[in-house]
Coordinates of C-alpha atoms and ligand atoms in Angstrom, one line a residue:
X1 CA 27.5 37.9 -22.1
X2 CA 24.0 37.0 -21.6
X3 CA 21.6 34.5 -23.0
X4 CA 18.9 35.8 -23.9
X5 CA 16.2 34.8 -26.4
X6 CA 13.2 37.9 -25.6
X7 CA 11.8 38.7 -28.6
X8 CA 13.3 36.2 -30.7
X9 CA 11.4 34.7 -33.0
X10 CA 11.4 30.7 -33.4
X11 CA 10.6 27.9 -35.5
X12 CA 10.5 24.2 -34.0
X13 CA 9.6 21.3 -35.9
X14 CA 7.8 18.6 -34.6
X15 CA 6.7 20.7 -31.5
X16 CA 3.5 19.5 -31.1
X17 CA 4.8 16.7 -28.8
X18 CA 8.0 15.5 -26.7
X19 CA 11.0 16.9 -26.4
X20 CA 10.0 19.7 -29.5
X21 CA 7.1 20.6 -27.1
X22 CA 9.5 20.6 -24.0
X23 CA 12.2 23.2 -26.2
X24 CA 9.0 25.1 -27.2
X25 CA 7.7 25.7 -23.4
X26 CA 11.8 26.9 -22.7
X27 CA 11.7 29.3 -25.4
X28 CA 8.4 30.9 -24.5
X29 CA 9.4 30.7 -20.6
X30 CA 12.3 32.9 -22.4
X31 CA 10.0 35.7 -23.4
X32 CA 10.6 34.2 -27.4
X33 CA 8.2 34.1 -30.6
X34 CA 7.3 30.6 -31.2
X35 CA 5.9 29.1 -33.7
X36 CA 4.9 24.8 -33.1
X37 CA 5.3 24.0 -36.7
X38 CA 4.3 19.9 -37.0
X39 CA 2.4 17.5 -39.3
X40 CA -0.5 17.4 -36.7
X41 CA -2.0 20.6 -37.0
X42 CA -4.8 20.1 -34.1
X43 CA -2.0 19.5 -31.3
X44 CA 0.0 22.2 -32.6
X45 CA -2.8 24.2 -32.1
X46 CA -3.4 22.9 -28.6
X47 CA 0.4 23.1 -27.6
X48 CA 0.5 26.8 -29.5
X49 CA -2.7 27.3 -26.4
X50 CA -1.1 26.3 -23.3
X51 CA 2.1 28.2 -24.3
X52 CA 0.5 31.3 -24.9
X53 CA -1.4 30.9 -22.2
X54 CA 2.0 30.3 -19.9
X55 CA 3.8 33.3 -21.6
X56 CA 5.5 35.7 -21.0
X57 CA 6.2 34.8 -25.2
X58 CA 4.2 33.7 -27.6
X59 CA 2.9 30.7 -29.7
X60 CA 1.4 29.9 -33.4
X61 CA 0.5 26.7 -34.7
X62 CA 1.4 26.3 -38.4
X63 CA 0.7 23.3 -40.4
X64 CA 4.1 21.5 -42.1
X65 CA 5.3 18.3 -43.3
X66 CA 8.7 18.6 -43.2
X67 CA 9.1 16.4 -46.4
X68 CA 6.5 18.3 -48.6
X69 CA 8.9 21.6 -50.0
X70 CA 6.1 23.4 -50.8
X71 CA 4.6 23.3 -47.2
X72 CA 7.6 24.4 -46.0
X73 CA 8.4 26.8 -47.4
X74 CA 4.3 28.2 -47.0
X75 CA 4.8 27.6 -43.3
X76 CA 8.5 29.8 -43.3
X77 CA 6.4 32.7 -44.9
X78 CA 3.5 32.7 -42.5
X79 CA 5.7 33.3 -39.5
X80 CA 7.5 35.8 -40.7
X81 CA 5.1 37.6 -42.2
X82 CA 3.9 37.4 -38.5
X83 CA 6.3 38.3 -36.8
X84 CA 8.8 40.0 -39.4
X85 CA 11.9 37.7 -39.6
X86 CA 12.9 33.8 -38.0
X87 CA 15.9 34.3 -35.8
X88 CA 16.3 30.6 -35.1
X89 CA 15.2 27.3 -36.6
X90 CA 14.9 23.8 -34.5
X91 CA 14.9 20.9 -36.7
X92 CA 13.0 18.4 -34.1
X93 CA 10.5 16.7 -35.9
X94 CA 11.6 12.9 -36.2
X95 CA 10.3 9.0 -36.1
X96 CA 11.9 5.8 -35.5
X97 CA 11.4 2.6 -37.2
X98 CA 13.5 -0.4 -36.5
X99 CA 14.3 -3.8 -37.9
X100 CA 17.1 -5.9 -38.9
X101 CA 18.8 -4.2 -42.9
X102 CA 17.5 -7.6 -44.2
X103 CA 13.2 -7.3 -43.2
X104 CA 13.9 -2.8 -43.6
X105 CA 11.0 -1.8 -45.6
X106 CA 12.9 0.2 -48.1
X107 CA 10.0 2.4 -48.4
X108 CA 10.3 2.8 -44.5
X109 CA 13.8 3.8 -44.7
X110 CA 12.8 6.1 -47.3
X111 CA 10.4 7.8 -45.5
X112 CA 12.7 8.0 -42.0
X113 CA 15.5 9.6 -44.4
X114 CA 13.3 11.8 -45.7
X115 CA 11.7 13.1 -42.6
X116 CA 15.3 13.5 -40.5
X117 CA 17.2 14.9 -43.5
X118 CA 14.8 16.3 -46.3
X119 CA 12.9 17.9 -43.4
X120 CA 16.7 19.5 -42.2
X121 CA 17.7 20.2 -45.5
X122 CA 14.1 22.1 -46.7
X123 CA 13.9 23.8 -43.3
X124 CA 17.5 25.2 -43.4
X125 CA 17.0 26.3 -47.1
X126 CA 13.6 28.1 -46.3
X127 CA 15.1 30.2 -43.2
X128 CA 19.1 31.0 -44.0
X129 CA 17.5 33.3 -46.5
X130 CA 16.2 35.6 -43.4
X131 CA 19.2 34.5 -41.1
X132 CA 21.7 36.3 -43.7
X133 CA 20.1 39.2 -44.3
X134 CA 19.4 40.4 -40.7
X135 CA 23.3 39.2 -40.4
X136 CA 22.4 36.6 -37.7
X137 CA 21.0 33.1 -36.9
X138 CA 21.4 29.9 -35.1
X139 CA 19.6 26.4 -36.7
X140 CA 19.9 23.2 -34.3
X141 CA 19.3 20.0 -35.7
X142 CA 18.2 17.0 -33.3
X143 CA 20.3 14.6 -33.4
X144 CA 21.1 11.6 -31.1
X145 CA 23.7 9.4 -29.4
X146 CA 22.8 7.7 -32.8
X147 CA 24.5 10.6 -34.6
X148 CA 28.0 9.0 -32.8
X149 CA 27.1 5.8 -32.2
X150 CA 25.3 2.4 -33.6
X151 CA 22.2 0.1 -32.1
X152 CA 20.9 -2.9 -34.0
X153 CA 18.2 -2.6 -35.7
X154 CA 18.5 1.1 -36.8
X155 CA 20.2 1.3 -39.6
X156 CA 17.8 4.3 -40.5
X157 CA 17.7 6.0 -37.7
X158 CA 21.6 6.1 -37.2
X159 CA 22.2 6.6 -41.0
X160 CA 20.3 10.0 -40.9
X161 CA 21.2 11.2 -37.3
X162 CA 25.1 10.6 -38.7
X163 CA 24.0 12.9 -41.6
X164 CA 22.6 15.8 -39.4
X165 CA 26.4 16.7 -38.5
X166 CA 27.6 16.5 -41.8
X167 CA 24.7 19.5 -42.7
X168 CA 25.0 21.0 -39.8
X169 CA 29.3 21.6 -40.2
X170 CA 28.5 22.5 -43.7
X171 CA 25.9 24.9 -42.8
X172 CA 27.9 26.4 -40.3
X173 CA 30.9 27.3 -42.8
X174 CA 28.7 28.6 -45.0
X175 CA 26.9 30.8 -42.6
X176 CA 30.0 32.5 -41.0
X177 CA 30.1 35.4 -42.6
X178 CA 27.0 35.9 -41.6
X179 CA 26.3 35.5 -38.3
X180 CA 24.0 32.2 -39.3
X181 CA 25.1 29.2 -36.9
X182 CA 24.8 25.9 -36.3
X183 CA 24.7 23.0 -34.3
X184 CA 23.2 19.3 -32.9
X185 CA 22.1 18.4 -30.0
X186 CA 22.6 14.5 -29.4
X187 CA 20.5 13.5 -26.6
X188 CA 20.1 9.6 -25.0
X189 CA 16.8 7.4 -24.4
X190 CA 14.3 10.4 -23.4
X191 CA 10.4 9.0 -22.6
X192 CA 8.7 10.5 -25.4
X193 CA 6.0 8.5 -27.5
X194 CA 8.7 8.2 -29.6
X195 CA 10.5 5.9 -27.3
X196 CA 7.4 4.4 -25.6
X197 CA 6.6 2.8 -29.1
X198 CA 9.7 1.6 -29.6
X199 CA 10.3 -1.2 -26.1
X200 CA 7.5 -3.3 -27.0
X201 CA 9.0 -3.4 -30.9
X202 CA 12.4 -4.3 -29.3
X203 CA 11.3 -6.5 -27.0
X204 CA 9.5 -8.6 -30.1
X205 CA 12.6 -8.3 -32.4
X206 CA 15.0 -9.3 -30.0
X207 CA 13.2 -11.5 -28.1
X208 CA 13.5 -10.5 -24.7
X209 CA 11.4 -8.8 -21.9
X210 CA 10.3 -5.1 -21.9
X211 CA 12.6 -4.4 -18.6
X212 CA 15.5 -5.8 -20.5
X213 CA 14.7 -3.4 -23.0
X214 CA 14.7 -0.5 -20.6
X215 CA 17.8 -1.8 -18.4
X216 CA 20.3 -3.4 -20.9
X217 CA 19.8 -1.9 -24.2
X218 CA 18.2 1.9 -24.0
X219 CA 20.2 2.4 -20.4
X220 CA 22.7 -0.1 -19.9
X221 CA 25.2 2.0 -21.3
X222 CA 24.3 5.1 -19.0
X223 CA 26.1 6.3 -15.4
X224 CA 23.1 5.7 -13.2
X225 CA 20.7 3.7 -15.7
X226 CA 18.6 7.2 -16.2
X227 CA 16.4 8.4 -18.6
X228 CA 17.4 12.2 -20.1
X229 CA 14.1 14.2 -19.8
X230 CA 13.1 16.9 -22.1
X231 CA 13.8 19.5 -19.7
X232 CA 17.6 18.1 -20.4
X233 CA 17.4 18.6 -23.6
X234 CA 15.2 22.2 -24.1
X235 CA 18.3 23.8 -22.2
X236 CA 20.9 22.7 -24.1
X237 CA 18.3 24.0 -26.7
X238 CA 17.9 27.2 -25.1
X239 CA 22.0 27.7 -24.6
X240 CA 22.4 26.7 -28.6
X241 CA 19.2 29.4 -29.8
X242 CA 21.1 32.1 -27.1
X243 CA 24.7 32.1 -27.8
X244 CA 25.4 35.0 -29.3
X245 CA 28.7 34.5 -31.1
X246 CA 30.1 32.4 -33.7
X247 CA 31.9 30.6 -30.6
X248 CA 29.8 28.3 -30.8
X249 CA 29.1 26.6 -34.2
X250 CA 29.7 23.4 -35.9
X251 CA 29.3 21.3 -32.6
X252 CA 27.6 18.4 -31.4
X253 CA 27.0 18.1 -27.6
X254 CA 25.6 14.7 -26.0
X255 CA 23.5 15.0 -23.3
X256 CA 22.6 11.1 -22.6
X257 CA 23.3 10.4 -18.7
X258 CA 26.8 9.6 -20.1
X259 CA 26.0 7.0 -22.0
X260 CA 28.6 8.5 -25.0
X261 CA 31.1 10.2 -24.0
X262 CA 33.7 12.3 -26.0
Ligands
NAD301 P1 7.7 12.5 -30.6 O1 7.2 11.4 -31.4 O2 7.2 12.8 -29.2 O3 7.5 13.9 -31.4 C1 7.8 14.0 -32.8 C2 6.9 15.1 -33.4 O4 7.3 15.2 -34.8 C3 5.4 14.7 -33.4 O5 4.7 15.9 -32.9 C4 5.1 14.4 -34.8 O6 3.8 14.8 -35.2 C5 6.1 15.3 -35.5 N1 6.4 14.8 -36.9 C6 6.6 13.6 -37.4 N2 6.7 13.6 -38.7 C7 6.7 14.9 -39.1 C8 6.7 15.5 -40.3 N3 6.9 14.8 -41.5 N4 6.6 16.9 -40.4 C9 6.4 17.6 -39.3 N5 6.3 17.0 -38.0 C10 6.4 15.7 -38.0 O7 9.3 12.3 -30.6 P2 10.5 12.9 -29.7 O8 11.0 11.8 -28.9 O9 10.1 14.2 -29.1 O10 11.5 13.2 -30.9 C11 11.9 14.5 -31.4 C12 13.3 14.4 -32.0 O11 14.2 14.0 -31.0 C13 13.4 13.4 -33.2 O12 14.2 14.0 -34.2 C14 14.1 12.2 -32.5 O13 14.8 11.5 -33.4 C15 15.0 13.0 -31.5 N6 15.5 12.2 -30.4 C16 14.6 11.5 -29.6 C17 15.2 10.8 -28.5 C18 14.3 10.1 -27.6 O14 14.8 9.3 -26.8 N7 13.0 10.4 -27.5 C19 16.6 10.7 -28.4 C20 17.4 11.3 -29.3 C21 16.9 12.0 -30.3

């Protein structure tokens, strides 16, 4: 059996940047169709560049808020009227936002659930159309450690990564038949902006240093107090997108420096 993604043509959310950027460079390294779909329309053009420029795939940029249904599903046409079909779907694109329940914003954790699971839900429901009639398909949601395990302060964050699975399972039994997969991918802390935002936040809210931040609470729980990288994650990525057999569907792997284990 090989893995092999040549020719295959690829959505990513939030590709523009981090690890969506990092799973987006794999695919392309892979000889695959990719297209940088992200709310930032300039840097998806910029990242859409460099990858084309790296080949030996290709990129596009397409503009899409993964809340907005109509965007979406715009953005899902244009590629494949492009390139004739979407083989695989990575729903990446995510925020963070963290406080205690009692000082949550509720229109905050609105608008983290909406990104995380509207923006899984609308993406699945655009592509599975395409996945089940070429008989084939794998989607990968981003999850987290937070899909299998709590922090303080993000009852948002871990609410929605929790909910990933549960779409993911049911997408899986619903796609059996035909050929359309799916599965999360749960990494640890990786240094994205994402997570660069978020130690000064943490250090404020709980009211201790940055390094504590970095040591105790994002690592502490680690082997060897390491961040994941991206590369970590855009292989488990690649390995997910490849697999060419209902195997492999319905899972959840962590890839955190074994921080969770299970
Ligand atoms: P990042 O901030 O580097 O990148 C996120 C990208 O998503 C950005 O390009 C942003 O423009 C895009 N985006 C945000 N809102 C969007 C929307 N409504 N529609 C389309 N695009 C949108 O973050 P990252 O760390 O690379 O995170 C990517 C995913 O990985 C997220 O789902 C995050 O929850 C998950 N994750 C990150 C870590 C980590 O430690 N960095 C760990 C586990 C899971």
């Amino acid at each position: 059996m090989s893995l092999d993604l040549k020719d295959k043509t690829c959505i990513i959310t939030g590709s523009a940047s981090g690890i969506g950027k990092a799973i987006a460079k794999r695919y392309v390294a892979g000889g695959a169709k990719v297209a940088i779909a992200d709310l930032k329309l300039e840097d998806a053009q910029s990242t859409a560049d460099e990858l084309n420029a790296q080949g030996p795939g290709s990129a596009m940029a397409v503009k899409m808020d993964v809340t907005d249904e109509d965007q979406v599903n715009a953005g899902v046409k244009a590629v494949a009227e492009k390139w004739g079909t979407i083989d695989v779907l990575v729903s990446n694109a995510g925020i963070q936002i963290v406080h205690p329940v009692e000082d949550f914003p509720f229109k905050d954790w609105k608008k983290l659930l909406s990104i995380h699971l509207d923006g899984g839900f609308l993406t699945s429901k655009a592509v599975i159309p395409y996945m089940k009639k070429q008989g084939a398909g794998s989607i990968i949601f981003m999850g987290s450690v937070h899909s299998k395990e709590a922090s303080a302060l993000k009852s948002a964050y871990v609410t929605a990564k929790h909910g990933l699975l549960g779409l993911a399972r049911v997408i899986s039994k619903e796609g059996g038949k035909y050929g359309v997969r799916s599965n999360v991918i749960c990494p640890g802390f990786v240094k994205t902006p994402l997570v660069e935002k978020q130690i000064p936040e943490q250090a404020k809210d709980l009211g201790i240093s940055e390094e504590e931040v970095v040591n105790d609470v994002m690592l502490g729980g680690t082997v060897d107090t390491e961040f994941t990288t991206v590369e970590d994650v855009a292989e488990v990525a690649y390995i997910f997108a490849a697999f060419p057999t209902n195997a492999l569907t319905g899972q959840s792997l962590v890839v955190s420096h074994g921080w969770y284990m299970n």
